[in-house]
CSV table of C-alpha atoms in Angstrom, one decimal:
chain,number,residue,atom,x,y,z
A,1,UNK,CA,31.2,-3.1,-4.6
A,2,UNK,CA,30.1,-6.2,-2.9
A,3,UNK,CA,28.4,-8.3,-5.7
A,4,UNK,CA,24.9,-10.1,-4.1
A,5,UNK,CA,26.0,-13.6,-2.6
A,6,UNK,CA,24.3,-16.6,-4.6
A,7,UNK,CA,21.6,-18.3,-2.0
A,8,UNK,CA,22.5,-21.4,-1.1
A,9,UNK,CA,19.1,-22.8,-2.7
A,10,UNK,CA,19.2,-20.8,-5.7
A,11,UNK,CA,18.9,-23.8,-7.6
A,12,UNK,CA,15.3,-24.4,-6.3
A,13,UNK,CA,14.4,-20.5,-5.8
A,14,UNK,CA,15.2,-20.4,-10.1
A,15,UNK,CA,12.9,-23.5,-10.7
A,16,UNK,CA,10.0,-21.6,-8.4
A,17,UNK,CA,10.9,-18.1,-10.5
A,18,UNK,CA,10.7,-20.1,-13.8
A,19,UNK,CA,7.6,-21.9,-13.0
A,20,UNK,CA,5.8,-18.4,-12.5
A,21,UNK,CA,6.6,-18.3,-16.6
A,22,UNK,CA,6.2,-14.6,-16.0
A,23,UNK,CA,9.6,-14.2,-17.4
A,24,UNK,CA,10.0,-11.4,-20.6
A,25,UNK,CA,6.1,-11.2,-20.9
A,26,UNK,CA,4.5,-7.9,-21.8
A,27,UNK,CA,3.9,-4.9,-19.1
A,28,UNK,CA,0.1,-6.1,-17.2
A,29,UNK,CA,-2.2,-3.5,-16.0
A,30,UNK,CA,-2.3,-5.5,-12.5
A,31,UNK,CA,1.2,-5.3,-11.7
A,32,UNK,CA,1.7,-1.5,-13.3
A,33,UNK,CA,-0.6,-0.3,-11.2
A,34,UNK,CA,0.9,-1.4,-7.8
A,35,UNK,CA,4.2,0.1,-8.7
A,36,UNK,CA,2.4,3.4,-9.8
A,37,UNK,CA,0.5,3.5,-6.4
A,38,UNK,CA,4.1,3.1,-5.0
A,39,UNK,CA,5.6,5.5,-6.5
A,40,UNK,CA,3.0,8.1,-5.5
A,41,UNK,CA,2.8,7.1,-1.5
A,42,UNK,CA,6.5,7.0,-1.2
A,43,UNK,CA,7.2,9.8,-3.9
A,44,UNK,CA,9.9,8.4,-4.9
A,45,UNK,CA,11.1,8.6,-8.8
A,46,UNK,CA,11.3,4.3,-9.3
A,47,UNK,CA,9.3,1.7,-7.6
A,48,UNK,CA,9.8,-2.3,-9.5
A,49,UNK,CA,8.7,-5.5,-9.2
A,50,UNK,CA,12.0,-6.7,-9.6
A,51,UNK,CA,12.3,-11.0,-10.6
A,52,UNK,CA,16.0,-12.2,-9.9
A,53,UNK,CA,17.3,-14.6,-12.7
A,54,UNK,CA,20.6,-16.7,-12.3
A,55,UNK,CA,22.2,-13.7,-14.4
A,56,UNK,CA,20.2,-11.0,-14.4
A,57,UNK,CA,17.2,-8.9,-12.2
A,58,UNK,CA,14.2,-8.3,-15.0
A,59,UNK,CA,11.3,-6.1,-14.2
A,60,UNK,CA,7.8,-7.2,-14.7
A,61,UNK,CA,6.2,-3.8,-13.7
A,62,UNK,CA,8.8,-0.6,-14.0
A,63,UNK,CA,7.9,3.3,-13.0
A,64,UNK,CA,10.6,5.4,-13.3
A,65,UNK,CA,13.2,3.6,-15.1
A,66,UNK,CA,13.8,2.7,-18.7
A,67,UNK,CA,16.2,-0.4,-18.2
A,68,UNK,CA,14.0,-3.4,-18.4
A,69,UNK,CA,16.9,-5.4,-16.8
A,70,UNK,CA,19.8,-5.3,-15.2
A,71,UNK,CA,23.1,-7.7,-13.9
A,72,UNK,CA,22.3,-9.6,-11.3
A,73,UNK,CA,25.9,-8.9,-9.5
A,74,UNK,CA,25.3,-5.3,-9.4
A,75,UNK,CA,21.5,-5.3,-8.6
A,76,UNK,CA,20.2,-4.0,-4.8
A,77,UNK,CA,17.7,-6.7,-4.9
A,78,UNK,CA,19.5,-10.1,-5.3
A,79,UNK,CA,21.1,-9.1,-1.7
A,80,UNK,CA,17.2,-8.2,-0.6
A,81,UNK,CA,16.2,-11.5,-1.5
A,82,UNK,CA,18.2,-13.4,1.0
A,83,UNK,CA,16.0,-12.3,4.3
A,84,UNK,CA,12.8,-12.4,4.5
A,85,UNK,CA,12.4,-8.9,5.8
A,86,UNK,CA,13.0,-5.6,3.8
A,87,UNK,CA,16.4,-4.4,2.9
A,88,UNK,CA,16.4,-0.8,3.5
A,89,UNK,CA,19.6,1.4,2.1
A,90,UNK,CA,19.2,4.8,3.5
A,91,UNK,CA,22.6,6.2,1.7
A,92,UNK,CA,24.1,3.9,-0.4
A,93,UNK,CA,27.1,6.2,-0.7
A,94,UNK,CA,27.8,5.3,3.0
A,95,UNK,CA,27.0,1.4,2.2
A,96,UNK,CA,30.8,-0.1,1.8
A,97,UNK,CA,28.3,-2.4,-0.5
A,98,UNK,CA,26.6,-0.2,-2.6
A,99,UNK,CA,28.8,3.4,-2.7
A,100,UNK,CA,30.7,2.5,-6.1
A,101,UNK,CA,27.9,0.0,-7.7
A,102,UNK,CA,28.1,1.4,-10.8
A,103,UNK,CA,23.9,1.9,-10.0
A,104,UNK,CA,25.3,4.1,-7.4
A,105,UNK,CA,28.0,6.4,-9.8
A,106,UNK,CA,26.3,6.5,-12.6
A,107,UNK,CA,22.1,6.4,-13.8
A,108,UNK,CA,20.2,5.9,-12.5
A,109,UNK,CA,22.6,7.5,-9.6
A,110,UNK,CA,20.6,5.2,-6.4
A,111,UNK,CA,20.5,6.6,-3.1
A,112,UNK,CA,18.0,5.1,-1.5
A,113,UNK,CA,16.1,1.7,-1.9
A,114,UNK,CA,13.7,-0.6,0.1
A,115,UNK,CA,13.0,-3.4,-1.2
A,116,UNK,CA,10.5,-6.4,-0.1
A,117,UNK,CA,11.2,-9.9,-1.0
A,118,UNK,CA,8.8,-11.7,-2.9
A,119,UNK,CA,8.3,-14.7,-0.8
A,120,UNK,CA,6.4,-17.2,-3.2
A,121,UNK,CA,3.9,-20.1,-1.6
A,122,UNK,CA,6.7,-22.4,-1.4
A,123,UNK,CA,9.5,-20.4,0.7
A,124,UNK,CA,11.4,-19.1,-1.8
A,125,UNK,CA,12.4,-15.1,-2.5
A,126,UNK,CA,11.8,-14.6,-6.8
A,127,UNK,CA,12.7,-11.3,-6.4
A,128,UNK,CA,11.4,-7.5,-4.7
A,129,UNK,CA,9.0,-4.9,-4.7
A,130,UNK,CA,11.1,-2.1,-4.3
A,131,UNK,CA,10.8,1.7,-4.2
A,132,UNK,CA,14.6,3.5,-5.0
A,133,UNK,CA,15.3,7.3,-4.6
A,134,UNK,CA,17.8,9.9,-5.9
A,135,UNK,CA,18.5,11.2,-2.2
A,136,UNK,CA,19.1,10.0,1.2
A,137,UNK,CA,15.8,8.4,3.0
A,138,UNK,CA,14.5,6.5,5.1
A,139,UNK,CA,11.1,4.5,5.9
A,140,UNK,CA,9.5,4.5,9.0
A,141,UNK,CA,7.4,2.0,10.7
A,142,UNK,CA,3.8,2.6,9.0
A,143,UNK,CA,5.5,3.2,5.7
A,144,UNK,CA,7.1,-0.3,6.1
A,145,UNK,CA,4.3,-1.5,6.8
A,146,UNK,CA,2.0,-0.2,3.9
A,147,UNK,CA,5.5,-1.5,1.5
A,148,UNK,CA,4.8,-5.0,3.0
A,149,UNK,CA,1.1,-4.4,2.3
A,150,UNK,CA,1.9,-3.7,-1.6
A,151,UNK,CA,4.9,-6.8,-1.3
A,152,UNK,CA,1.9,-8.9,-0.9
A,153,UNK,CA,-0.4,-7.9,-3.4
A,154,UNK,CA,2.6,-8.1,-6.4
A,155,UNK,CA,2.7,-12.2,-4.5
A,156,UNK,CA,-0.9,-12.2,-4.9
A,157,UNK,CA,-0.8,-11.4,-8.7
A,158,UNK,CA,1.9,-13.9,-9.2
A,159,UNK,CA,0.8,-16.6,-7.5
A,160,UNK,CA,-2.5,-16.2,-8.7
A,161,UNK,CA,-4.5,-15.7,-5.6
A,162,UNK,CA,-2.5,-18.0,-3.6
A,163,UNK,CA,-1.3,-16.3,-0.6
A,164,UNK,CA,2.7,-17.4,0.9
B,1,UNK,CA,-14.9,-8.2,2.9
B,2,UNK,CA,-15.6,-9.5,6.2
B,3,UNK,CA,-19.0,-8.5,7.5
B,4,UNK,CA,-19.7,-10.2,11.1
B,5,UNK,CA,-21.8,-8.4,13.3
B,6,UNK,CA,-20.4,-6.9,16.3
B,7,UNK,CA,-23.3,-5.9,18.4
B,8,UNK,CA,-23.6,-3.3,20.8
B,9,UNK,CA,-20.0,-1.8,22.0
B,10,UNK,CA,-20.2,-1.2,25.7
B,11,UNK,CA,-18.2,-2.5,28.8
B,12,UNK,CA,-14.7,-3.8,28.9
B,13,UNK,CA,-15.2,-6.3,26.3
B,14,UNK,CA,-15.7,-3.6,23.6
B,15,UNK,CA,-12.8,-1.7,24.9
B,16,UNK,CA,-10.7,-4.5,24.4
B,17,UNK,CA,-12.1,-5.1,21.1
B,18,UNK,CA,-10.0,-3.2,18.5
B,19,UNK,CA,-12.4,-0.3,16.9
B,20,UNK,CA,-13.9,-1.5,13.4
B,21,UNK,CA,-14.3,1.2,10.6
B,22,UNK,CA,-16.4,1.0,7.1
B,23,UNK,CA,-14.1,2.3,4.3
B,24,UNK,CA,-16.3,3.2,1.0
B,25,UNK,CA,-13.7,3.7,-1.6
B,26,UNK,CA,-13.9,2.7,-5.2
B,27,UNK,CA,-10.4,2.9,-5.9
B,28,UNK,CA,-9.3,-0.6,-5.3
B,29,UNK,CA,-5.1,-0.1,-4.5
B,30,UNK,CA,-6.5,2.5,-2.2
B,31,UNK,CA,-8.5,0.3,-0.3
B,32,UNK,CA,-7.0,-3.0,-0.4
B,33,UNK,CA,-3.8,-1.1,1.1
B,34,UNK,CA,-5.3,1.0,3.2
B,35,UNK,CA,-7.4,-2.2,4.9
B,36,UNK,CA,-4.6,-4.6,4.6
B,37,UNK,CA,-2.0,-2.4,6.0
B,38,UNK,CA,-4.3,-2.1,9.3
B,39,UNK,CA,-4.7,-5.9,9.5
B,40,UNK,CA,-1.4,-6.3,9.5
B,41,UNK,CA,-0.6,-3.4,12.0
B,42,UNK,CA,-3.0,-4.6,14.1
B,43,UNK,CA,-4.8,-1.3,14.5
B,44,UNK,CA,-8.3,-2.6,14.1
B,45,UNK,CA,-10.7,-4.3,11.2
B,46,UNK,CA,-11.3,-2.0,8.2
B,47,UNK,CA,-13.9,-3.1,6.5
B,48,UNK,CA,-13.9,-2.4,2.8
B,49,UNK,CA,-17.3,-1.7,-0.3
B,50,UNK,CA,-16.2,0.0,-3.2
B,51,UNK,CA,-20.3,1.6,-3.7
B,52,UNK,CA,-22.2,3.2,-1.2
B,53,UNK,CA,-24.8,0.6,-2.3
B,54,UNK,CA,-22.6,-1.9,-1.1
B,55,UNK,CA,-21.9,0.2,1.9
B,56,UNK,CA,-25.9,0.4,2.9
B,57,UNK,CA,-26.5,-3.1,2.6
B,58,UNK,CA,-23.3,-4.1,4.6
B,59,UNK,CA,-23.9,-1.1,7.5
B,60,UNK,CA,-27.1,-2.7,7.4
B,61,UNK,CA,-26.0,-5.3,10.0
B,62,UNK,CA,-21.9,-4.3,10.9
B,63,UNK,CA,-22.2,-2.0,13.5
B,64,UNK,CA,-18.9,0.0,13.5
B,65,UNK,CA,-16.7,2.0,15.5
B,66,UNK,CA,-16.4,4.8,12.3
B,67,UNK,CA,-17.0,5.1,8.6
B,68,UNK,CA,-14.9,6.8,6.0
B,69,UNK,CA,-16.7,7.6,2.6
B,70,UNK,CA,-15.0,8.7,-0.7
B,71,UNK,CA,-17.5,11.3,-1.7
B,72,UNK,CA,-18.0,11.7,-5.8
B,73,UNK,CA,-20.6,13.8,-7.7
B,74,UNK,CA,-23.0,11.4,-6.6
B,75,UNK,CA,-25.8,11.5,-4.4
B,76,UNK,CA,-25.3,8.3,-2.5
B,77,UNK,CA,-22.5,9.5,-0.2
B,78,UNK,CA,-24.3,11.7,1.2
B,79,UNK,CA,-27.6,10.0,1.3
B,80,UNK,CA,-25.3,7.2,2.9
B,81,UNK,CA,-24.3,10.4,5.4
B,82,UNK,CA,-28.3,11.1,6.3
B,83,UNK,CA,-28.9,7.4,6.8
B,84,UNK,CA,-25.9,7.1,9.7
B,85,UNK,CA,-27.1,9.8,11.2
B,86,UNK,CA,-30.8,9.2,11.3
B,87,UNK,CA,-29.9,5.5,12.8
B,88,UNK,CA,-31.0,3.6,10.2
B,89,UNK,CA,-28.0,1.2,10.1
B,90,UNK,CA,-26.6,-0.7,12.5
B,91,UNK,CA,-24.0,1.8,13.5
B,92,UNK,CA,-25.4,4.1,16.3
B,93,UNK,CA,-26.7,7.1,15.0
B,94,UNK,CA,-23.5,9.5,16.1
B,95,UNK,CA,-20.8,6.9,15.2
B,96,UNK,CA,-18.0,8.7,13.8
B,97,UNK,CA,-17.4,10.1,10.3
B,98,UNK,CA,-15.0,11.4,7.9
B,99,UNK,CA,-15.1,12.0,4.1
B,100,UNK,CA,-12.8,12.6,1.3
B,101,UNK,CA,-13.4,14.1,-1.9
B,102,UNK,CA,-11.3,15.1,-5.0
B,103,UNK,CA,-13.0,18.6,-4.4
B,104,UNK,CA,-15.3,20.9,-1.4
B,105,UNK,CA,-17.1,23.7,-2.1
B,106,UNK,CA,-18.5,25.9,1.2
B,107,UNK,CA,-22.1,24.5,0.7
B,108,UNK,CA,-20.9,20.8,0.8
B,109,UNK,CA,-18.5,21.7,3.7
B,110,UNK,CA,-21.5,23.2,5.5
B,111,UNK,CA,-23.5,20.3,5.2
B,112,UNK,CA,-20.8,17.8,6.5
B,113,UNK,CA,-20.3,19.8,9.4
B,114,UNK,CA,-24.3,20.1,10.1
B,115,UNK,CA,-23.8,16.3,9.9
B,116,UNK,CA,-21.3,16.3,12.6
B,117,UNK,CA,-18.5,14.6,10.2
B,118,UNK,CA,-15.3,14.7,12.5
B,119,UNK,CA,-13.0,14.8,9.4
B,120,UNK,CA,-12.7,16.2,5.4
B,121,UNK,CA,-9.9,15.2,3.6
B,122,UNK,CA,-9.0,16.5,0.0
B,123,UNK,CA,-8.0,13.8,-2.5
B,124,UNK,CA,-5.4,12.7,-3.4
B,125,UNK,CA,-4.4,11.4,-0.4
B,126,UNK,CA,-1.8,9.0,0.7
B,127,UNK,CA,-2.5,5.8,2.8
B,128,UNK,CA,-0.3,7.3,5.5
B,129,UNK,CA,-2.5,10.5,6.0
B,130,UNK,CA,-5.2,8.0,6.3
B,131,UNK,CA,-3.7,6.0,9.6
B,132,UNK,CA,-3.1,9.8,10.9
B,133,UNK,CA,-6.7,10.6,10.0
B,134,UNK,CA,-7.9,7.2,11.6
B,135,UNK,CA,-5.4,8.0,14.9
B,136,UNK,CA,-7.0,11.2,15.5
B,137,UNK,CA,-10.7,9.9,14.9
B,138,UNK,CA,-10.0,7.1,17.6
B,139,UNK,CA,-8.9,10.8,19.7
B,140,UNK,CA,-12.0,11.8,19.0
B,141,UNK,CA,-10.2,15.4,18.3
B,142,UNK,CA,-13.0,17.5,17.1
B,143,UNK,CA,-14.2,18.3,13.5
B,144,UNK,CA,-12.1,20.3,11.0
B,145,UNK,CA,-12.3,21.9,7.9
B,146,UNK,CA,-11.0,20.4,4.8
B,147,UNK,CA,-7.6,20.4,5.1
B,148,UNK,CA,-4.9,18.1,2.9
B,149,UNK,CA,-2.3,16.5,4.9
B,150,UNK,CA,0.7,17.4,2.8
């Protein structure tokens, strides 16, 4: 397994994540329902808002999975967060990266993700929307597209209206 | 929203100009991804009212290219059906139309036809089968019957 490099301006992309002070707050209605409209247009069985912390990935909206965090060095997303387009795994068995995370060999047994940065106002990637699967998939054009679309509405909600 | 007006569509400048649908939807994901997702595809303005009110006041002066309605138990999607058709907007009268609904029985489905709506969708429906629905409008492939797109 290849653990998620550490950005080389993590120490500014934590102080932007932190200054959301959306951190361990309770489930909200606005973000739930993005991930459950997800969830149905990909049918896939998880989508997340996914917030990378120096140690850890911690969902603010979950559908699909009862982890409300994870580690950061084994989590899909902290390697999504270092381009600014989506990070799309179609078999992470045949990903030298991902084929023994123990995400991978164990539950929730990950096969396929997608995941969208979360590109705040100021540059910097606090984390994913992501949609994961159980089986081998893949995304085409207009369904990256409409992922995108759903990327920027969970920015919208955290940025409070202030689009990047 | 954006509401500008577009005018009349005829000549090359109006076949340059990338077609501009009315999307009445009260389901807000629905239609924020549906009309956001097209902006940023660059297949054409989707406008967006979550009421048919809304949706009579702002066909009132937009003039589009095609209008999809959410039909409910209501009334008003259909009166908003009638009022394209008889021209009283600022669509022309046989601007294209296609519906959605959670349910159609044969009477409703007989209507809509006599109304010359080119598509009937039965809910739920994914913003995908939408863009397909939109792609064959913009065709102009003729009417069909309701018909999911699972």
């Amino acid at each position: 397994m290849l653990a998620a490099a550490i950005p080389d301006n993590d120490r500014e992309r934590l102080r932007t994540l932190h200054g959301l002070l959306v951190l361990d707050t309770p489930a909200e209605e606005r973000f739930d329902r993005i991930v459950q409209f997800a969830k149905d247009e990909f049918e896939v069985p998880i989508a997340l808002i996914s917030l990378v912390d120096e140690k850890r990935q911690w969902f603010k909206a979950r559908d699909g999975l009862q982890a409300c965090e994870t580690d950061r060095d084994v989590s899909f997303c902290g390697h999504a967060i270092h381009s600014p387009k989506i990070m799309m795994v179609e078999d992470a068995l045949r990903d030298p990266r991902f084929a023994d995370n123990p995400m991978v060999t164990g539950a929730p047994f990950v096969r396929f993700y997608a995941g969208a940065p979360l590109i705040m106002p100021g540059g910097f990637a606090v984390g994913t929307f992501c949609v994961i699967d159980t089986r081998p998939r893949r995304l085409d054009s207009l369904e990256l597209a409409i992922l995108e679309t759903l990327r920027d509405l969970a920015v919208l909600e955290l940025s409070g209206g202030e689009s990047a | 929203m954006s509401g500008a007006d577009r005018g009349p569509s005829s000549g090359a400048a109006a076949a340059a100009q990338p077609p501009a649908m009315l999307l009445v939807e009260p389901n807000f994901m629905l239609r924020r991804t549906i009309a956001l997702t097209a902006r940023n595809i660059g297949v054409g303005e989707i406008h967006e009212c979550s009421s048919y009110e809304a949706a009579e006041r702002t066909l009132s002066t937009l003039r589009c290219d095609g209008v999809f309605i959410a039909l409910n138990e209501e009334p008003g999607g259909m009166r908003l059906i009638s009022r394209l058709r008889e021209g009283a907007t600022a669509c022309a009268a046989d601007v294209t139309i296609a519906v959605m609904a959670d349910q159609f029985d044969k009477a409703r489905v007989d209507a809509l036809l006599a109304q010359g709506v080119a598509r009937i969708l039965l809910k739920p429906i994914k913003v995908r089968h939408i863009f397909e629905a939109v792609a064959a409008l913009s065709r102009r492939e003729p009417a069909a019957a309701p018909a999911t797109a699972n």
